[in-house]
Short mmCIF file of C-alpha atoms in Angstrom, two decimals:
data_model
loop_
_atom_site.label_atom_id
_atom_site.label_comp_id
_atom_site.label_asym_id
_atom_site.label_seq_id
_atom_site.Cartn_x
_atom_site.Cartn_y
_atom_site.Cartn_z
CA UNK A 1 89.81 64.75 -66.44
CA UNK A 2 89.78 61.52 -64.32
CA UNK A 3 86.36 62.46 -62.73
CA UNK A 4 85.53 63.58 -66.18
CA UNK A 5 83.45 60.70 -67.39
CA UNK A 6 81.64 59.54 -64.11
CA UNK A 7 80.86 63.23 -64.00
CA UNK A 8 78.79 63.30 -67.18
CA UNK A 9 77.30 60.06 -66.69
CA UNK A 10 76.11 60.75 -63.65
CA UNK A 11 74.36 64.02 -64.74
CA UNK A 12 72.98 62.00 -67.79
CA UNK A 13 71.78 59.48 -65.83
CA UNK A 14 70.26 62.01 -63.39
CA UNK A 15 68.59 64.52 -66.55
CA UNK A 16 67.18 60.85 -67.57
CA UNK A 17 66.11 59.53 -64.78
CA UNK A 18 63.45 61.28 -62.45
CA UNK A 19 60.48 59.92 -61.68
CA UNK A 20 57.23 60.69 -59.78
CA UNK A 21 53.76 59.11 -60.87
CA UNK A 22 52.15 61.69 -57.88
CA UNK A 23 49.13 62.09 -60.53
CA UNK A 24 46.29 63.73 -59.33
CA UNK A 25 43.93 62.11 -60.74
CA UNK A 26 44.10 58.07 -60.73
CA UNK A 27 41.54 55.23 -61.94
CA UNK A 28 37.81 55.40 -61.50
CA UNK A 29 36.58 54.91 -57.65
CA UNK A 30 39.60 55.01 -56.09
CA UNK A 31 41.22 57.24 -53.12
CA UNK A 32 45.21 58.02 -53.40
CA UNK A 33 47.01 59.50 -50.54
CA UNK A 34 49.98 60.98 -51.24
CA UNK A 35 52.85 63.39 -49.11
CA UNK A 36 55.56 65.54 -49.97
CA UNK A 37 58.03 66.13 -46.87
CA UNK A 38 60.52 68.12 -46.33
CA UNK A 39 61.70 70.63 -43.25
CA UNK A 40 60.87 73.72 -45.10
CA UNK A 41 57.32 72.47 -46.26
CA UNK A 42 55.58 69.01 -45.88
CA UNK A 43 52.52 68.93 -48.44
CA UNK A 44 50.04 65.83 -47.46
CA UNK A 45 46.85 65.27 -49.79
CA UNK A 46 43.95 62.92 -50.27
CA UNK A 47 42.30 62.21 -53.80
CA UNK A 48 39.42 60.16 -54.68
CA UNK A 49 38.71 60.30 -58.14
CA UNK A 50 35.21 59.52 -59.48
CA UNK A 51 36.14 59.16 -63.09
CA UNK A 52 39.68 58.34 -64.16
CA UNK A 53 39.45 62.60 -65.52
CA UNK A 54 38.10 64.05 -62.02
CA UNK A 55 38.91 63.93 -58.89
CA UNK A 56 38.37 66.00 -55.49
CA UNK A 57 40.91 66.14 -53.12
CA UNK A 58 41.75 67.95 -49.32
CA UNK A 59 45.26 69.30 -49.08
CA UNK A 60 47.14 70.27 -46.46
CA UNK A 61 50.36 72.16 -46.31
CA UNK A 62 52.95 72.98 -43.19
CA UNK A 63 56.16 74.92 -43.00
CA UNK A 64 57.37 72.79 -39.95
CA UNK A 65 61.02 74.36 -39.49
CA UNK A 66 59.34 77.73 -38.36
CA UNK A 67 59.04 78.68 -34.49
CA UNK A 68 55.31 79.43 -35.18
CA UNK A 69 54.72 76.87 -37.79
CA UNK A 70 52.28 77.97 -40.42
CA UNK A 71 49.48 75.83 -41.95
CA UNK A 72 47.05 75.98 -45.35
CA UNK A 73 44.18 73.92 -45.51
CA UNK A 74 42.82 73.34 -49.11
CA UNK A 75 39.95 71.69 -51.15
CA UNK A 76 40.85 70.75 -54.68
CA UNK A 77 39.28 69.59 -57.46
CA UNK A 78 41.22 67.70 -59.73
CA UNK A 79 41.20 67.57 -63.71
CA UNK A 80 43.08 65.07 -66.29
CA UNK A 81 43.01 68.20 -69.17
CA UNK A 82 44.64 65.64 -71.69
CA UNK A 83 45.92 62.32 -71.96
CA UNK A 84 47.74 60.58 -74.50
CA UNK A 85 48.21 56.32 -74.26
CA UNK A 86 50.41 55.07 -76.82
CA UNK A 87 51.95 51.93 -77.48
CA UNK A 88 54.87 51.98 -75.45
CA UNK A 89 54.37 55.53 -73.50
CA UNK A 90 51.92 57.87 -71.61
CA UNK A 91 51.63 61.23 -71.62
CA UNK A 92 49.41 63.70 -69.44
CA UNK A 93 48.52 67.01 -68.48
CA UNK A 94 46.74 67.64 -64.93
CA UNK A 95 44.99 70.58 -63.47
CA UNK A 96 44.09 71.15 -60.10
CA UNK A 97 42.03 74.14 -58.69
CA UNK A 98 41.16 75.02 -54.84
CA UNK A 99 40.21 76.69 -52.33
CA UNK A 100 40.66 77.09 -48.30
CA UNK A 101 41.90 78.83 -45.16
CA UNK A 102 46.05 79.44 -44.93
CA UNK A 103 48.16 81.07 -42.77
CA UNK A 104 51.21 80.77 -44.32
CA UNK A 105 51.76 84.74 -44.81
CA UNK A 106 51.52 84.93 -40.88
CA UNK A 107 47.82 85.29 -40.81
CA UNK A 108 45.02 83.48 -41.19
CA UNK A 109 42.85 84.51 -44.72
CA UNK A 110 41.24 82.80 -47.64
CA UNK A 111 43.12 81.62 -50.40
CA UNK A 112 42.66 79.67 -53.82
CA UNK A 113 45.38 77.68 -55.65
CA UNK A 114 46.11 75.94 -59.10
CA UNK A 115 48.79 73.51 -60.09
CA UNK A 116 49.45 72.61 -63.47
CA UNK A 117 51.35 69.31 -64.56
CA UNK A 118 52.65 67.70 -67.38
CA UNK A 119 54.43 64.45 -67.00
CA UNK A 120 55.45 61.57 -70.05
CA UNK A 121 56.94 58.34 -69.27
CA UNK A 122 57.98 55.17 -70.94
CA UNK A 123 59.37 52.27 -69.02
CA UNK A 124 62.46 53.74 -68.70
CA UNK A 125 62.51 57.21 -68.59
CA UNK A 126 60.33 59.77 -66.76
CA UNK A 127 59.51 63.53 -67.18
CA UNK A 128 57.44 65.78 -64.99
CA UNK A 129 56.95 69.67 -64.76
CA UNK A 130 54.70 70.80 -62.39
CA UNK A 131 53.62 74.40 -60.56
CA UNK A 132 51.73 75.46 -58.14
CA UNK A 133 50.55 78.27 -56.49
CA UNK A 134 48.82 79.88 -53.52
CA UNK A 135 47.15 83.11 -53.96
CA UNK A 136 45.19 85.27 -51.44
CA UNK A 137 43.49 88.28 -52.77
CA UNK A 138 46.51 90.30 -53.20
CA UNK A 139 49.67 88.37 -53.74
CA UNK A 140 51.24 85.06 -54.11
CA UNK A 141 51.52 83.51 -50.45
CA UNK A 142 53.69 80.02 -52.00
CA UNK A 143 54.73 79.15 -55.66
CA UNK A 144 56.48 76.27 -56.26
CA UNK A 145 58.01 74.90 -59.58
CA UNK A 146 59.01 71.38 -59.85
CA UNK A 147 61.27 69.27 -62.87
CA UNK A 148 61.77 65.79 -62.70
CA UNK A 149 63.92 63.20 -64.59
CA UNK A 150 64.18 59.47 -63.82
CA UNK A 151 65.39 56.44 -65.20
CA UNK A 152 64.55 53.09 -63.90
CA UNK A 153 67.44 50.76 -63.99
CA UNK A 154 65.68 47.84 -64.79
CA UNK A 155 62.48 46.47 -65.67
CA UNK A 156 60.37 44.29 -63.57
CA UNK A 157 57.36 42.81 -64.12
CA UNK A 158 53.97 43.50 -63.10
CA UNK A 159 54.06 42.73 -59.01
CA UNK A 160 57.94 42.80 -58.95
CA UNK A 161 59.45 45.65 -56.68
CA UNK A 162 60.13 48.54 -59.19
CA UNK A 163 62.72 51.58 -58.51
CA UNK A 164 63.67 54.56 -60.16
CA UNK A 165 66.55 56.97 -59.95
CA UNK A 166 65.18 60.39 -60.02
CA UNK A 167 66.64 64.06 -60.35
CA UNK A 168 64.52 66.82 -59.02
CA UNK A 169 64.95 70.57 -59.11
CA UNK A 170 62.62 72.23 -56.92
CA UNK A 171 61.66 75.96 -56.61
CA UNK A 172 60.29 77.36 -53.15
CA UNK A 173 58.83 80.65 -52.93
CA UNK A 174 57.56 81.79 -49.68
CA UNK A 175 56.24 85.02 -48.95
CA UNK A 176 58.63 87.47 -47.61
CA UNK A 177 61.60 85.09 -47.79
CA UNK A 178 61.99 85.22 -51.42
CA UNK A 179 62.57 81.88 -53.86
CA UNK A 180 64.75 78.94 -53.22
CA UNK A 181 66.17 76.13 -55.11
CA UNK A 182 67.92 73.14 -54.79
CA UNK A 183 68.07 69.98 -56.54
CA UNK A 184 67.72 66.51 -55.04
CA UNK A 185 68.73 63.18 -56.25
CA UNK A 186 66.20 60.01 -55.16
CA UNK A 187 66.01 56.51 -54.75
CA UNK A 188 62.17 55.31 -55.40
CA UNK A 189 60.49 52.31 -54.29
CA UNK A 190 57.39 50.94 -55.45
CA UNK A 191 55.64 47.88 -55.15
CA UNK A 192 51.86 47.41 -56.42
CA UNK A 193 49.98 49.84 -54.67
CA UNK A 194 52.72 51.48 -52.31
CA UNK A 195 54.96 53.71 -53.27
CA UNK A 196 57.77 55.64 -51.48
CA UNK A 197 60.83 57.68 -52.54
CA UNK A 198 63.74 59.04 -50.55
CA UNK A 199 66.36 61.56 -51.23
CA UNK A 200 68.58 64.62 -49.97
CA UNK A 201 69.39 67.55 -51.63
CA UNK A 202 72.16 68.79 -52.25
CA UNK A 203 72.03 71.62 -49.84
CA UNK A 204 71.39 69.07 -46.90
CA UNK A 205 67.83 69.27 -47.08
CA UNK A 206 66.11 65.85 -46.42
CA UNK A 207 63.16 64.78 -48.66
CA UNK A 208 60.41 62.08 -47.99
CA UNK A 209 57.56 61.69 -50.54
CA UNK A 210 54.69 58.49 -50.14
CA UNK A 211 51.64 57.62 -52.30
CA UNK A 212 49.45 54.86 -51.68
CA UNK A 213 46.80 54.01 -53.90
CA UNK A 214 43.14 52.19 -52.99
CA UNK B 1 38.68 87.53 -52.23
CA UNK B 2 36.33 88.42 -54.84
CA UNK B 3 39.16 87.82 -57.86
CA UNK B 4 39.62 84.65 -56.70
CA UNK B 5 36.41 83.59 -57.13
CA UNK B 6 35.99 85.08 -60.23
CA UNK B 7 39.16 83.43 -61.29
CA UNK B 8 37.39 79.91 -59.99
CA UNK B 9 34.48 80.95 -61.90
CA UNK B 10 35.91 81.14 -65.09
CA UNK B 11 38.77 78.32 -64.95
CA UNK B 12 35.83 75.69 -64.08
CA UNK B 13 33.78 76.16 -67.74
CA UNK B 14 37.21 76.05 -69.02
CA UNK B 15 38.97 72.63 -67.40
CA UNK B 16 35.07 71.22 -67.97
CA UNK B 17 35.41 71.87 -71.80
CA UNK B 18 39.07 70.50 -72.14
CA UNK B 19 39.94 67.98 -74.88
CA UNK B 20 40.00 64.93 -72.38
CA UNK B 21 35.81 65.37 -72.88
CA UNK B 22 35.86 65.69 -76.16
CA UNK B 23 38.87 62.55 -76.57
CA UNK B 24 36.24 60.00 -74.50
CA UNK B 25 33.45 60.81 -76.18
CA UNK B 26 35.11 60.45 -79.22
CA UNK B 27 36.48 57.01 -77.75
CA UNK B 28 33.28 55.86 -77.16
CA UNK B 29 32.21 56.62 -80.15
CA UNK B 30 35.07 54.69 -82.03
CA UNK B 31 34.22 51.05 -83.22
CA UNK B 32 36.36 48.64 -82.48
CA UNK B 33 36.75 45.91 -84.97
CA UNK B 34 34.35 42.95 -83.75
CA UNK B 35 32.18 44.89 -81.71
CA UNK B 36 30.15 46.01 -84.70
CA UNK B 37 29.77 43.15 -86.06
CA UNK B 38 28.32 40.56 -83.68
CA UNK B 39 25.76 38.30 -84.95
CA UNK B 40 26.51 38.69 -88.90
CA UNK B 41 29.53 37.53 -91.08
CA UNK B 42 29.69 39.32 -94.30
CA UNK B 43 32.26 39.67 -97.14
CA UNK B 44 33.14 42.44 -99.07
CA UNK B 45 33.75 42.62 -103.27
CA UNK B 46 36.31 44.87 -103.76
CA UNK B 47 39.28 44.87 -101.47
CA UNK B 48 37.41 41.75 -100.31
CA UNK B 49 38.28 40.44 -96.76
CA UNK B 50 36.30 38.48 -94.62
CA UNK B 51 36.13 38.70 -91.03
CA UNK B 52 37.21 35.46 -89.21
CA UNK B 53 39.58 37.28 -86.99
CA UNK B 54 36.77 39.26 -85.68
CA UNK B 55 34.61 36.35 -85.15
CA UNK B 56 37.17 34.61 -83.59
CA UNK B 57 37.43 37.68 -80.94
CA UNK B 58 34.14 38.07 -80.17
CA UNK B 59 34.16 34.42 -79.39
CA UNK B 60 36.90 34.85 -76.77
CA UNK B 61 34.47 37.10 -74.56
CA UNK B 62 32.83 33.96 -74.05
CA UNK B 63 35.73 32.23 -73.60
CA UNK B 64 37.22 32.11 -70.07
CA UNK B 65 40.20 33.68 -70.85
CA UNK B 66 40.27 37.28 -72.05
CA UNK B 67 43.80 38.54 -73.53
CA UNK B 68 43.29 42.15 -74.14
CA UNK B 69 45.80 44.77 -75.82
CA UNK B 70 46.15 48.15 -73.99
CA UNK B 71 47.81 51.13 -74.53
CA UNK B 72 49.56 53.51 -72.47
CA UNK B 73 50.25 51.15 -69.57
CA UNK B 74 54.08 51.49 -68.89
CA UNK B 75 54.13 51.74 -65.32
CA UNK B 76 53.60 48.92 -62.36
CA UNK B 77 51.93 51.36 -59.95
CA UNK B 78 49.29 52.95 -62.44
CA UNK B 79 48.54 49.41 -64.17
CA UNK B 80 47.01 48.56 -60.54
CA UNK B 81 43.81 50.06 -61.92
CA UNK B 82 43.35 47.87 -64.30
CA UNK B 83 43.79 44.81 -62.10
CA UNK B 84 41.06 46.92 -59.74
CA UNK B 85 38.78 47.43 -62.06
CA UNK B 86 38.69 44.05 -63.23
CA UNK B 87 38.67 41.92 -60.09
CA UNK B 88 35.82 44.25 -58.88
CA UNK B 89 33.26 42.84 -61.43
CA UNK B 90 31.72 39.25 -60.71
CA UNK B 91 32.33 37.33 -63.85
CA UNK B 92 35.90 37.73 -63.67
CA UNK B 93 38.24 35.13 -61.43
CA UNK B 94 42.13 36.64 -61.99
CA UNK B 95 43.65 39.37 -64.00
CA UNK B 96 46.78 39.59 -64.94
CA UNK B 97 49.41 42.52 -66.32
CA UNK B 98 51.61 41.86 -68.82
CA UNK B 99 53.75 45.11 -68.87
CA UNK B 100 56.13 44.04 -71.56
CA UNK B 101 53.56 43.50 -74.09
CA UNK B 102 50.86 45.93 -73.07
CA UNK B 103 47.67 43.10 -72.51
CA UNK B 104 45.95 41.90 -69.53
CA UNK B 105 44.50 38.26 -69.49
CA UNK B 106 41.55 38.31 -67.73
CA UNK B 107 40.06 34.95 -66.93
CA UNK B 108 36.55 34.54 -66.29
CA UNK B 109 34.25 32.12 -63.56
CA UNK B 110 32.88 29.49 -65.61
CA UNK B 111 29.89 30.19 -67.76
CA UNK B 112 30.64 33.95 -67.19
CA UNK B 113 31.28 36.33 -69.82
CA UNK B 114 31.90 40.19 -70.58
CA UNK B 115 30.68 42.23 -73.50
CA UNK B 116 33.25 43.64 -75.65
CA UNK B 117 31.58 47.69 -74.44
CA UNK B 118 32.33 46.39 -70.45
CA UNK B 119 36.11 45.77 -71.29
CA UNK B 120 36.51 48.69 -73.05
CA UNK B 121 34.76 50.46 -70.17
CA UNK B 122 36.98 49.04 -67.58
CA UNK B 123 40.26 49.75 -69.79
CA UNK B 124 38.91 53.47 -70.16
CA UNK B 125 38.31 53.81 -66.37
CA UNK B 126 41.48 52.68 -65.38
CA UNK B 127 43.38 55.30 -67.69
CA UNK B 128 44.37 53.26 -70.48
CA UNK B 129 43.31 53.17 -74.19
CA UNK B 130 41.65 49.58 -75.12
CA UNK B 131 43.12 48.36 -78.18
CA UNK B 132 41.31 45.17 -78.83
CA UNK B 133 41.18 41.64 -77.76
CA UNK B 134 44.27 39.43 -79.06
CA UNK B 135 43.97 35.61 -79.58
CA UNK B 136 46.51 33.54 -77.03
#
């Protein structure tokens, strides 16, 4: 019963707290790189976005902890479906479709993908739930499912050095090897137009995500 | 390969028609107190109010500081739009975010000014909902 308490606050501060502003789409005329890395799959991307509701982007996923490590090779285009500004939060839903060349089944063949996201946010707490997938003609190749909660301790001001406490669960579904799941606790970093976050999960696996807006 | 691209095919008609369209052009479309009403002053009988606030704001776009209300701009690292989209025009000399209270003072070069339509403009291209100018 000791551990009771820290035990549920730390799980409340963790359901709270995630954060992730990887939006697809960002303001008019400007590029946003962005990378997800991990062992099992590092996910880099560049946007530009020529209205603040479209965007194209170039993807590129690895699985790097293979012997033969695997590659996809994507071009997106990028779509704010719906946005919501209010007075004290934000709320959006994202679409992304592409196309490209992947190899991730073993073999290299054309494939498509879609991602859907919906995040909200306030200044202190953060929600995102996001999927994607990569199809060739006949079956999924990679799905993955992502929830995010984060909570930012405090709250700075406009060019102060901002950081949220985020809670991920992550799905991973490679072909042949079935899905996987873990969940990983993060310690983000941003400061005007760089942002990084850092976290393990807590089956050992080692996360690194950047964006960097221009 | 062919299901795919019908798949493309179809989902691109669809994301174009999505609400976010149809929620800008109905932005653009909404008037925003002063903006209407530049160049007259006018009062009305019933429920009669006149419009000195709004005179007042349409004032401050000549004025060389700017302090607008915006909504939807609760985070640091998307609010750096606003400051780009700003800075990039000539007329204007600093911009700066005000997270707490949602605004952006924008202070102009001297003799420079913006319309009312190129703030909202900027505001909507940087993601954010213009509310209207406040006074300082």
């Amino acid at each position: 019963m000791v551990f009771f308490k820290p035990i549920c606050l730390f799980i409340t501060i963790g359901l709270l707290s995630l954060s992730a502003r990887s939006h697809p789409v960002a303001f008019a005329d400007s590029i946003g790189i962005m990378g997800h890395h991990a062992p099992i799959m590092t996910h880099n991307q560049v946007n530009y976005s020529f209205k603040h509701w479209f965007a194209a982007g170039v993807h590129h996923f690895r699985r790097p902890n293979l012997l033969q490590p695997t590659h996809a090779t994507l071009a997106s285009a990028n779509f704010l479906l719906k946005r919501w500004n209010g007075s004290n939060y934000q709320a959006n839903i994202y679409g992304v479709i592409g196309a490209g060349q992947s190899e991730l089944s073993g073999r290299p063949e054309g494939v498509g993908m879609g991602i859907l996201q919906f995040d909200i946010e306030d200044r202190e707490y953060y929600f995102l739930a996001r999927h994607l997938e990569i199809h060739n003609d006949q079956r999924a190749e990679y799905r993955q499912s992502v929830v995010r909660v984060g909570l930012a301790p405090y709250q700075g001001r406009f060019d102060d050095i901002h950081s949220w406490l985020i809670l991920e669960w992550q799905n991973n579904d490679f072909v042949g090897t079935g899905p996987q799941s873990d969940i990983t606790p993060y310690l983000r970093l941003f400061y005007q137009n760089l942002l990084f976050e850092i976290g393990q999960s807590f089956r050992g696996i080692t996360r690194f995500n950047y964006i960097v807006h221009f | 390969m062919k299901k795919l691209f019908t798949l493309i095919l179809f989902a691109v008609p669809f994301l174009l028609s999505s609400p976010v369209w149809a929620e800008s052009k109905k932005g653009s479309m909404k008037q925003h107190n002063m903006g209407e009403h530049q160049g007259h002053d006018h009062k009305h009988g019933k429920g009669k109010h006149d419009h000195s606030d709004q005179k007042a704001s349409v004032k401050k776009l000549k004025n060389e500081k700017m302090l607008i209300k915006v909504n939807g701009m609760v985070c640091a690292f998307c609010a750096q739009g606003i400051k780009k989209q700003f800075n990039g025009r000539d007329e204007v000399k600093e911009t700066q975010v005000n997270l707490d209270n949602m605004e952006v003072l924008v202070t102009l070069k001297k003799g420079q000014s913006l319309s009312e339509d190129t703030i909202k403009e900027l505001v909507t291209n940087a993601g954010f909902s213009f509310e209207g100018l406040k006074d300082e």
